[in-house]
Coordinates of C-alpha atoms and ligand atoms in Angstrom, one line a residue:
M5 CA -68.0 78.9 42.3
L6 CA -65.8 78.6 39.3
N7 CA -63.8 82.5 39.5
I8 CA -62.8 83.1 35.8
A9 CA -59.9 85.6 35.1
M10 CA -59.9 88.4 32.2
T11 CA -57.3 88.7 30.0
I12 CA -55.0 91.4 30.1
D13 CA -51.1 91.4 28.8
G14 CA -51.6 87.6 27.5
K15 CA -51.9 87.2 31.2
D16 CA -54.8 86.1 34.7
A17 CA -55.8 90.3 35.4
A18 CA -58.3 90.0 37.6
A19 CA -60.5 93.8 39.3
P20 CA -61.3 94.5 42.9
T21 CA -64.8 94.0 42.9
R22 CA -67.0 91.0 40.6
L23 CA -70.1 90.3 38.9
T24 CA -72.3 87.0 39.2
V25 CA -73.3 85.4 36.0
S26 CA -76.8 83.0 36.2
N27 CA -77.8 80.9 34.0
P28 CA -81.5 82.2 33.1
A29 CA -82.6 78.5 32.7
N30 CA -82.8 77.9 36.3
C31 CA -81.7 81.5 37.3
C32 CA -78.5 79.8 39.8
V33 CA -75.3 81.7 39.7
L34 CA -73.0 79.7 37.1
A35 CA -69.6 81.6 38.1
T36 CA -68.1 85.8 39.3
V37 CA -66.2 87.7 37.0
P38 CA -64.3 90.5 38.2
D39 CA -66.0 93.9 37.4
A40 CA -63.4 96.4 36.0
G41 CA -62.8 99.7 36.2
Q42 CA -60.5 102.7 34.9
Q43 CA -57.5 100.8 35.8
E44 CA -57.8 97.6 34.8
L45 CA -59.4 99.5 31.0
D46 CA -56.5 101.7 30.9
A47 CA -53.9 98.8 31.8
A48 CA -55.8 96.4 28.7
I49 CA -55.5 99.6 26.2
D50 CA -51.6 99.9 26.9
A51 CA -51.1 96.4 26.2
A52 CA -53.0 96.3 22.8
R53 CA -51.1 99.8 22.5
R54 CA -48.1 98.5 23.4
A55 CA -48.2 95.6 21.5
F56 CA -49.1 97.0 18.1
P57 CA -46.4 97.6 16.6
Q58 CA -45.2 94.5 16.4
W59 CA -48.1 92.6 15.4
S60 CA -49.1 95.7 12.3
A61 CA -45.1 95.0 11.0
R62 CA -45.8 91.5 11.0
T63 CA -46.8 89.8 7.3
I64 CA -50.8 89.8 6.5
A65 CA -49.3 85.6 6.2
D66 CA -48.3 85.5 9.1
R67 CA -51.2 86.7 10.6
Q68 CA -53.7 84.2 8.7
A69 CA -51.4 81.8 9.8
I70 CA -52.1 82.7 13.5
I71 CA -55.8 83.1 12.6
V72 CA -55.9 79.7 11.1
Q73 CA -54.6 78.2 14.7
I74 CA -57.0 80.4 16.6
S75 CA -59.8 78.7 14.3
S76 CA -58.3 75.0 15.0
I77 CA -58.7 76.0 19.5
I78 CA -62.4 76.6 18.5
R79 CA -63.0 73.3 17.3
N80 CA -60.7 71.6 19.4
N81 CA -62.7 73.4 22.6
A82 CA -65.9 72.8 21.4
D83 CA -67.8 70.5 23.8
E84 CA -66.5 73.2 26.5
L85 CA -67.4 76.1 25.1
A86 CA -70.6 75.3 23.6
R87 CA -71.3 73.6 27.3
S88 CA -70.3 77.2 29.0
L89 CA -72.2 79.0 26.2
S90 CA -75.9 76.9 26.7
S91 CA -75.2 77.4 30.2
E92 CA -74.5 81.4 30.7
Q93 CA -77.1 81.8 27.2
G94 CA -79.3 79.8 27.7
K95 CA -80.1 78.3 23.8
P96 CA -80.2 74.5 24.0
L97 CA -76.2 72.7 23.6
S98 CA -77.2 72.1 20.2
A99 CA -77.0 75.7 19.3
A100 CA -74.7 76.4 21.4
A101 CA -72.4 73.8 19.5
F102 CA -73.7 75.2 16.3
E103 CA -72.7 78.8 17.5
V104 CA -69.4 77.9 18.6
E105 CA -68.4 75.6 15.2
S106 CA -70.2 78.5 12.9
A107 CA -67.3 80.8 14.7
A108 CA -64.6 78.6 13.8
L109 CA -66.1 78.5 10.0
W110 CA -66.0 81.9 10.3
T111 CA -62.9 82.8 12.0
L112 CA -61.0 80.3 8.8
A113 CA -63.2 81.9 6.1
T114 CA -61.7 85.5 6.5
I115 CA -58.0 84.6 5.6
S116 CA -59.4 84.7 2.7
Y117 CA -59.3 88.1 1.8
T118 CA -55.6 90.2 1.8
V119 CA -56.0 94.0 1.7
E120 CA -53.5 94.5 -1.3
P121 CA -52.7 98.1 -2.6
T122 CA -54.7 99.6 -5.5
V123 CA -52.4 100.7 -8.5
I124 CA -54.3 103.8 -9.2
E125 CA -52.0 105.2 -11.7
D126 CA -48.2 103.1 -12.7
T127 CA -46.5 105.2 -16.0
A128 CA -43.5 107.3 -16.6
E129 CA -44.2 110.0 -14.5
H130 CA -46.0 109.1 -11.4
R131 CA -47.3 105.8 -9.6
V132 CA -49.8 105.6 -7.0
E133 CA -51.2 103.5 -4.7
T134 CA -53.8 103.6 -2.2
H135 CA -52.8 101.1 1.0
H136 CA -55.3 99.7 3.7
V137 CA -53.1 100.1 7.0
P138 CA -54.4 99.2 10.7
L139 CA -56.4 101.8 12.2
G140 CA -54.2 100.7 16.3
V141 CA -56.3 99.9 18.8
V142 CA -59.4 98.7 18.7
G143 CA -62.7 98.8 21.2
A144 CA -64.9 96.3 21.2
I145 CA -68.8 95.3 22.8
S146 CA -70.3 92.5 21.9
P147 CA -73.8 91.7 23.0
W148 CA -75.7 88.4 24.7
N149 CA -77.7 86.6 22.1
F150 CA -74.6 85.3 20.2
P151 CA -71.8 85.8 22.1
V152 CA -69.2 83.6 21.1
L153 CA -70.2 84.3 17.1
L154 CA -70.7 87.9 17.4
S155 CA -67.1 88.6 18.9
I156 CA -65.4 86.7 16.6
W157 CA -67.0 89.0 14.1
K158 CA -65.1 91.3 15.1
I159 CA -61.7 90.0 16.8
I160 CA -60.9 87.8 13.6
P161 CA -61.3 91.2 11.0
A162 CA -59.2 93.7 13.0
L163 CA -56.5 90.8 14.3
L164 CA -56.3 89.6 10.8
T165 CA -55.5 93.2 9.4
G166 CA -53.3 94.5 12.7
N167 CA -55.2 96.0 14.8
T168 CA -55.2 95.3 18.3
M169 CA -57.9 94.9 20.1
V170 CA -60.1 95.3 24.0
L171 CA -63.1 93.3 24.2
K172 CA -66.0 93.4 26.3
P173 CA -68.1 91.0 25.8
S174 CA -71.9 91.7 27.5
P175 CA -71.8 90.9 31.5
F176 CA -75.0 88.8 31.2
T177 CA -72.6 86.1 28.5
P178 CA -69.2 86.9 29.5
L179 CA -68.0 83.2 30.6
T180 CA -67.2 81.9 27.4
V181 CA -66.0 84.4 25.4
L182 CA -63.4 85.2 28.6
R183 CA -62.2 81.2 28.2
L184 CA -61.5 81.6 24.6
G185 CA -59.3 84.7 25.2
E186 CA -57.2 82.6 28.1
L187 CA -57.5 79.7 25.0
L188 CA -55.8 82.0 22.5
R189 CA -53.4 83.1 24.9
S190 CA -50.9 80.6 23.6
V191 CA -51.0 81.8 19.9
L192 CA -51.7 85.3 20.2
P193 CA -48.7 87.7 21.3
A194 CA -49.3 89.3 24.7
G195 CA -51.2 92.5 24.5
V196 CA -52.7 91.8 21.3
L197 CA -56.4 90.8 22.7
N198 CA -57.6 92.1 25.8
I199 CA -60.9 90.4 27.4
I200 CA -62.4 93.0 29.8
T201 CA -65.3 92.8 31.7
G202 CA -67.4 94.7 33.7
G203 CA -71.8 96.1 34.7
D204 CA -73.1 98.7 33.5
H205 CA -70.3 101.6 33.7
L206 CA -67.9 100.0 31.6
G207 CA -69.9 100.3 28.0
P208 CA -69.7 104.1 28.2
M209 CA -66.3 104.5 30.2
M210 CA -64.7 102.7 26.9
T211 CA -66.0 104.4 24.2
A212 CA -64.9 107.7 25.2
H213 CA -61.6 106.3 25.9
P214 CA -58.7 108.3 24.3
G215 CA -56.9 105.6 23.8
F216 CA -59.4 103.2 20.9
D217 CA -58.7 104.3 17.4
K218 CA -62.4 102.7 17.1
I219 CA -65.0 101.7 18.3
S220 CA -67.0 97.8 16.9
F221 CA -70.1 97.4 18.8
T222 CA -73.3 95.6 18.3
G223 CA -76.2 95.7 20.2
S224 CA -79.2 98.3 20.7
T225 CA -80.2 100.9 18.4
A226 CA -80.4 103.1 21.8
T227 CA -77.3 102.5 22.9
G228 CA -75.8 102.4 19.6
R229 CA -76.9 106.3 19.8
R230 CA -75.3 106.5 22.5
V231 CA -72.0 105.0 21.6
M232 CA -71.6 108.2 18.6
E233 CA -72.4 110.6 21.1
S234 CA -69.8 109.8 23.4
A235 CA -66.9 108.9 20.4
A236 CA -67.6 112.1 18.7
P237 CA -65.1 114.6 20.9
T238 CA -62.0 112.1 19.7
L239 CA -63.7 111.5 15.9
K240 CA -63.0 107.5 17.1
R241 CA -63.9 105.8 13.7
L242 CA -66.9 103.3 14.5
T243 CA -69.1 100.1 13.2
L244 CA -72.5 99.9 15.0
E245 CA -74.4 97.2 14.4
L246 CA -78.2 97.7 15.7
G247 CA -82.2 96.7 16.1
G248 CA -83.5 95.2 13.5
N249 CA -87.9 95.0 12.8
D250 CA -87.7 93.1 10.0
P251 CA -90.5 91.9 8.0
A252 CA -91.2 89.5 6.1
I253 CA -93.5 88.6 2.9
I254 CA -95.2 86.1 2.2
F255 CA -97.1 85.6 -1.0
P256 CA -100.1 83.6 -1.8
D257 CA -98.3 81.2 -4.2
V258 CA -96.3 79.0 -1.4
D259 CA -97.1 75.9 0.0
P260 CA -99.1 77.4 3.5
Q261 CA -97.1 74.6 5.4
K262 CA -94.1 74.7 4.3
V263 CA -93.7 78.1 4.8
A264 CA -95.4 78.1 8.4
E265 CA -92.1 76.2 9.1
Q266 CA -89.6 78.1 7.8
L267 CA -91.7 81.0 8.8
F268 CA -91.2 80.2 12.2
W269 CA -87.6 79.0 12.8
S270 CA -86.9 82.4 11.4
A271 CA -88.8 84.3 14.1
F272 CA -88.2 82.2 17.1
T273 CA -84.6 80.6 16.4
N274 CA -82.6 81.4 19.6
S275 CA -86.1 81.9 21.7
G276 CA -86.6 85.2 19.1
Q277 CA -83.6 86.8 20.0
V278 CA -81.6 87.5 16.9
C279 CA -80.7 90.6 15.4
A280 CA -81.9 89.5 11.6
A281 CA -85.1 87.4 12.9
T282 CA -88.5 87.5 11.4
K283 CA -90.0 90.4 13.8
R284 CA -93.4 91.3 11.1
A285 CA -95.3 88.6 9.2
Y286 CA -97.6 90.2 6.3
I287 CA -99.0 87.6 5.0
H288 CA -101.2 87.3 1.5
D289 CA -104.9 87.5 2.5
D290 CA -105.5 84.3 0.7
I291 CA -103.0 82.0 2.8
Y292 CA -103.2 84.0 6.1
D293 CA -105.8 81.8 7.9
D294 CA -103.6 78.8 7.0
V295 CA -100.0 79.8 7.8
R296 CA -101.3 80.9 11.3
D297 CA -102.7 77.5 12.2
A298 CA -99.4 76.1 10.4
M299 CA -97.6 78.5 13.1
A300 CA -99.6 77.9 15.8
V301 CA -99.3 74.2 15.7
L302 CA -95.8 74.8 15.7
A303 CA -96.2 77.0 18.6
K304 CA -97.7 74.7 21.2
S305 CA -96.3 71.6 20.2
V306 CA -92.0 73.1 19.7
K307 CA -90.4 71.6 23.3
M308 CA -89.0 74.7 25.5
G309 CA -86.7 73.6 28.6
E310 CA -83.6 74.1 29.7
A311 CA -80.1 73.5 27.9
S312 CA -79.4 70.6 29.6
D313 CA -82.5 69.0 28.6
Q314 CA -81.5 67.4 25.3
T315 CA -85.2 67.7 23.8
S316 CA -85.5 71.0 24.2
V317 CA -85.3 73.1 21.1
V318 CA -86.4 76.3 22.2
G319 CA -84.4 77.6 25.4
P320 CA -85.9 80.7 28.1
V321 CA -85.4 84.5 27.3
Q322 CA -81.7 85.2 28.2
N323 CA -82.1 88.1 31.4
G324 CA -84.4 89.3 33.2
P325 CA -84.5 92.9 31.6
Q326 CA -85.4 91.5 28.3
Y327 CA -88.2 89.1 30.1
R328 CA -89.8 91.5 31.9
R329 CA -90.1 93.8 28.5
I330 CA -91.4 90.8 26.5
Q331 CA -93.6 90.4 28.9
S332 CA -95.4 93.8 28.6
L333 CA -95.2 93.1 25.2
I334 CA -97.5 90.8 25.3
A335 CA -99.5 92.4 28.4
D336 CA -100.3 95.2 25.7
C337 CA -101.6 92.9 23.1
I338 CA -103.9 91.3 25.9
D339 CA -105.0 94.9 27.6
Q340 CA -105.5 96.3 23.5
G341 CA -107.8 92.6 23.2
Y342 CA -105.5 91.4 20.0
P343 CA -105.6 88.3 19.7
I344 CA -103.1 85.8 20.2
I345 CA -101.8 82.2 20.6
Q346 CA -99.3 80.9 22.7
G347 CA -97.5 77.8 23.1
A348 CA -96.4 76.2 26.8
I349 CA -93.4 76.3 29.1
P350 CA -91.8 74.4 31.5
Q351 CA -93.8 73.9 34.7
D352 CA -92.1 74.3 37.7
H353 CA -89.5 76.7 36.3
I354 CA -88.1 79.9 38.0
G355 CA -86.0 80.6 34.8
Y356 CA -86.3 83.6 32.5
F357 CA -89.4 81.4 29.7
L358 CA -92.1 82.6 28.4
P359 CA -94.0 80.9 25.7
I360 CA -94.4 81.4 21.8
T361 CA -96.7 83.7 21.3
L362 CA -98.4 84.7 17.5
V363 CA -100.3 88.0 17.7
D364 CA -103.2 87.8 15.0
N365 CA -103.6 90.6 12.9
P366 CA -103.1 93.2 15.1
P367 CA -103.2 97.3 14.1
E368 CA -100.6 98.6 11.9
Q369 CA -99.5 100.8 15.1
S370 CA -99.5 98.5 17.7
R371 CA -96.5 98.5 19.8
I372 CA -95.8 94.7 18.6
V373 CA -95.5 96.3 14.8
Q374 CA -94.0 99.2 15.7
E375 CA -90.7 98.2 18.4
E376 CA -88.2 95.6 18.0
Q377 CA -88.9 92.9 20.4
F378 CA -86.0 90.7 20.5
G379 CA -88.1 87.5 21.8
P380 CA -90.5 85.1 21.4
I381 CA -93.4 86.5 20.5
L382 CA -94.3 87.7 16.4
P383 CA -97.6 89.3 15.0
L384 CA -99.0 87.9 12.1
L385 CA -100.6 90.8 9.7
R386 CA -102.8 90.9 6.8
F387 CA -102.0 92.3 3.4
S388 CA -103.7 91.8 -0.3
D389 CA -101.5 94.4 -2.8
E390 CA -97.8 94.3 -3.4
D391 CA -97.2 98.3 -3.2
D392 CA -99.3 98.4 -0.1
V393 CA -96.9 95.6 1.2
I394 CA -93.7 97.6 0.6
A395 CA -95.1 100.9 1.9
R396 CA -95.8 99.0 5.5
A397 CA -92.7 97.5 5.6
N398 CA -90.6 100.1 5.0
A399 CA -92.6 102.4 7.5
S400 CA -89.7 101.4 10.5
D401 CA -86.6 103.5 11.5
Y402 CA -85.1 100.2 11.3
G403 CA -83.2 98.5 8.2
L404 CA -81.8 95.4 9.0
A405 CA -82.8 92.9 6.7
A406 CA -86.6 91.2 5.2
T407 CA -87.4 88.0 3.7
V408 CA -89.7 87.4 0.5
W409 CA -91.3 84.4 0.1
T410 CA -93.0 83.8 -3.6
A411 CA -92.5 81.1 -6.1
D412 CA -92.5 83.9 -8.8
E413 CA -88.3 85.1 -8.6
T414 CA -89.7 88.1 -11.1
R415 CA -91.7 89.8 -8.2
A416 CA -89.6 88.4 -5.6
V417 CA -86.2 90.5 -6.8
R418 CA -88.8 93.0 -7.7
V419 CA -89.8 93.5 -3.9
A420 CA -86.2 92.9 -3.2
N421 CA -85.3 96.1 -4.8
Q422 CA -88.1 98.6 -2.9
I423 CA -86.7 96.9 0.2
E424 CA -85.2 99.6 2.5
A425 CA -82.9 97.5 4.3
G426 CA -78.8 95.6 4.4
S427 CA -79.7 91.5 3.5
V428 CA -82.5 91.2 2.0
W429 CA -83.7 86.7 1.7
I430 CA -85.3 85.5 -0.8
N431 CA -87.4 82.2 0.2
E432 CA -85.3 81.6 2.9
A433 CA -83.8 83.9 6.2
L434 CA -81.0 84.2 8.3
A435 CA -79.1 82.6 5.6
L436 CA -75.7 85.1 6.9
S437 CA -72.4 84.2 4.9
P438 CA -68.7 85.0 6.1
F439 CA -68.7 86.6 2.6
A440 CA -71.6 88.8 2.1
A441 CA -71.4 92.1 4.2
F442 CA -74.3 92.7 6.3
G443 CA -75.1 96.0 8.5
G444 CA -78.2 98.1 8.6
H445 CA -79.6 100.7 6.6
K446 CA -81.2 103.6 8.6
Q447 CA -81.0 103.2 12.6
S448 CA -80.2 99.6 12.0
G449 CA -76.2 100.2 11.9
V450 CA -73.4 102.4 10.8
G451 CA -70.9 100.3 8.5
T452 CA -70.4 96.6 7.9
E453 CA -69.5 93.6 9.2
N454 CA -68.1 89.9 7.3
G455 CA -67.2 90.2 3.4
L456 CA -64.2 92.2 2.2
A457 CA -66.4 95.4 3.1
G458 CA -66.5 94.4 7.1
L459 CA -63.1 93.8 6.8
L460 CA -61.7 97.5 5.4
E461 CA -63.5 99.0 8.1
Y462 CA -60.2 97.8 10.6
T463 CA -57.9 99.9 8.2
N464 CA -57.4 104.0 7.0
R465 CA -56.9 104.6 3.8
K466 CA -53.6 105.7 2.9
T467 CA -52.7 107.1 -0.4
I468 CA -48.7 107.1 -1.4
T469 CA -47.9 108.8 -4.7
I470 CA -44.6 109.1 -6.5
Q471 CA -44.0 112.1 -8.6
R472 CA -41.2 110.4 -11.2
K473 CA -39.6 112.8 -13.3
P474 CA -39.8 115.8 -11.2
N475 CA -37.2 118.9 -12.2
F476 CA -35.6 119.0 -8.9
L477 CA -33.3 115.9 -8.8
V478 CA -29.6 116.3 -8.7
K479 CA -28.6 113.8 -11.2
K480 CA -25.7 112.0 -10.1
I481 CA -22.6 112.0 -11.8
Ligands
LIG23 P1 -77.4 96.6 24.6 O1 -77.0 97.7 23.5 O2 -78.3 96.3 25.7 O3 -76.0 96.0 24.9 C1 -74.8 95.7 24.1 C2 -73.9 95.9 25.0 O4 -72.9 97.5 24.8 C3 -73.9 95.6 26.4 O5 -71.9 94.5 26.3 C4 -73.7 96.6 27.4 O6 -73.3 96.3 28.3 C5 -73.2 97.8 26.9 N1 -73.7 99.0 26.9 C6 -74.5 99.8 27.1 N2 -74.7 100.6 27.5 C7 -73.6 100.9 26.9 C8 -73.4 102.3 26.4 N3 -73.4 103.9 27.2 N4 -71.7 102.6 25.8 C9 -71.7 101.7 25.7 N5 -71.6 100.4 25.8 C10 -72.8 100.5 26.2 O7 -77.9 95.4 23.5 P2 -78.1 94.1 24.1 O8 -79.4 93.5 24.4 O9 -76.8 93.4 24.4 O10 -78.4 92.8 22.8 C11 -79.6 93.0 22.0 C12 -79.8 94.6 20.8 O11 -78.2 94.1 20.2 C13 -80.9 94.4 19.8 O12 -82.3 95.5 20.0 C14 -80.3 93.7 18.7 O13 -81.1 93.2 17.4 C15 -79.0 93.9 18.8 N6 -78.2 93.3 17.7 C16 -77.7 93.2 16.6 C17 -77.1 92.7 15.5 C18 -76.7 93.0 15.0 O14 -75.9 92.5 14.4 N7 -77.0 94.5 13.8 C19 -76.7 91.9 16.2 C20 -76.8 91.3 17.8 C21 -77.8 91.8 18.1

């Protein structure tokens, strides 16, 4: 069995105890990782603090050049990283390769931004400039659904703007990110990026630690609330990318067969474990039956299996707690008598496989409509009136993303403008871009990742004002 080390101060680091990491498709143990505690966390923060003065003093061009090398390292090791990712996360190898490639692309795209000072006034009397300066040491906490990409979303903007970092991947999926940390030691000065692993105690220890200037967190809304509370005593900066219950609205002027396929993958990519996946599908009455039936055919025909099976396109749910949560949602639908349509799961498997499940028009107040499922189950809901469907789409504490499907662009834009969400995609889904701000409205988050706005979240504004004609200067003779 592999015993993988953390990266602290550019070197291997261990902890007195270790955690096991398993493959969710067969529950076999893959490796053990350190279960870091206060001592290891303090050491990682100290290393990041020591590295900060030199790293932040480098020119942005210098840091950009290193980030280009990071992108090359990800690309050059893509095969190994994708294999590791698919075995710990459960996603098919092709999907893991896509995530790793996206991480390399995102890394490279981020360097197209620089954070130049803004000149507010430049007159004979005054020069006023606002600079964007790094915050210091950032604590990053990433989830298990896209461990590599969502860690890169934090690492690259933080480092580009001159911060140093201590990153903690999810204890369910730490292996590939730890390996990435090892690989990046060849281009990053010691202490600039430290990667630590640990169980449930480590996240709260990080968010409460006075050594961090910012916490960048991606995870559930429930944990996001705890992060905010624990960051309050030291007023840490926060970026919180949280859960969603994203509506899709499908108008009747679309081809039901074709839209069904798009809708299907907007909901079931990564076995539904995508923050911005479709989680409620509002389908117009005129085409409801056709869309439902076409999605049912897909649910029954897509191949679900282990990542090692090259023909499988959907994997298991990633971990035991999530598996049991989705099971309880399916059981609730059955208990309540809601009609369901299910696909198959692989035979003779002990992994966390759950069938793709469509719930046929459950009540709006049902658990499956009200809660974020984050797994392979989707409620299909009928509507007939535009204002009514907008009100139902917005009747949620979440506001991460939404999709609108129609041939009528005027209607699409009218609806998109009324949806309370950070991203609205029209006639496509999950169209994330490294250049477009992504973040939640309402309880789906605080702040933004990606784009210039995402980069600036890793900076403080600093305004420098020069009075050019003060009346007290002594003239030199
Ligand atoms: P989670 O909230 O259970 O855990 C996320 C991370 O926080 C893990 O690394 C965990 O160890 C750590 N953690 C747990 N308790 C903590 C605490 N009290 N303080 C600090 N850290 C703590 O989330 P998850 O189950 O890993 O991820 C699924 C959730 O993440 C879903 O709700 C999903 O929508 C959301 N998500 C959001 C985005 C986004 O960009 N908005 C992206 C991916 C996932």
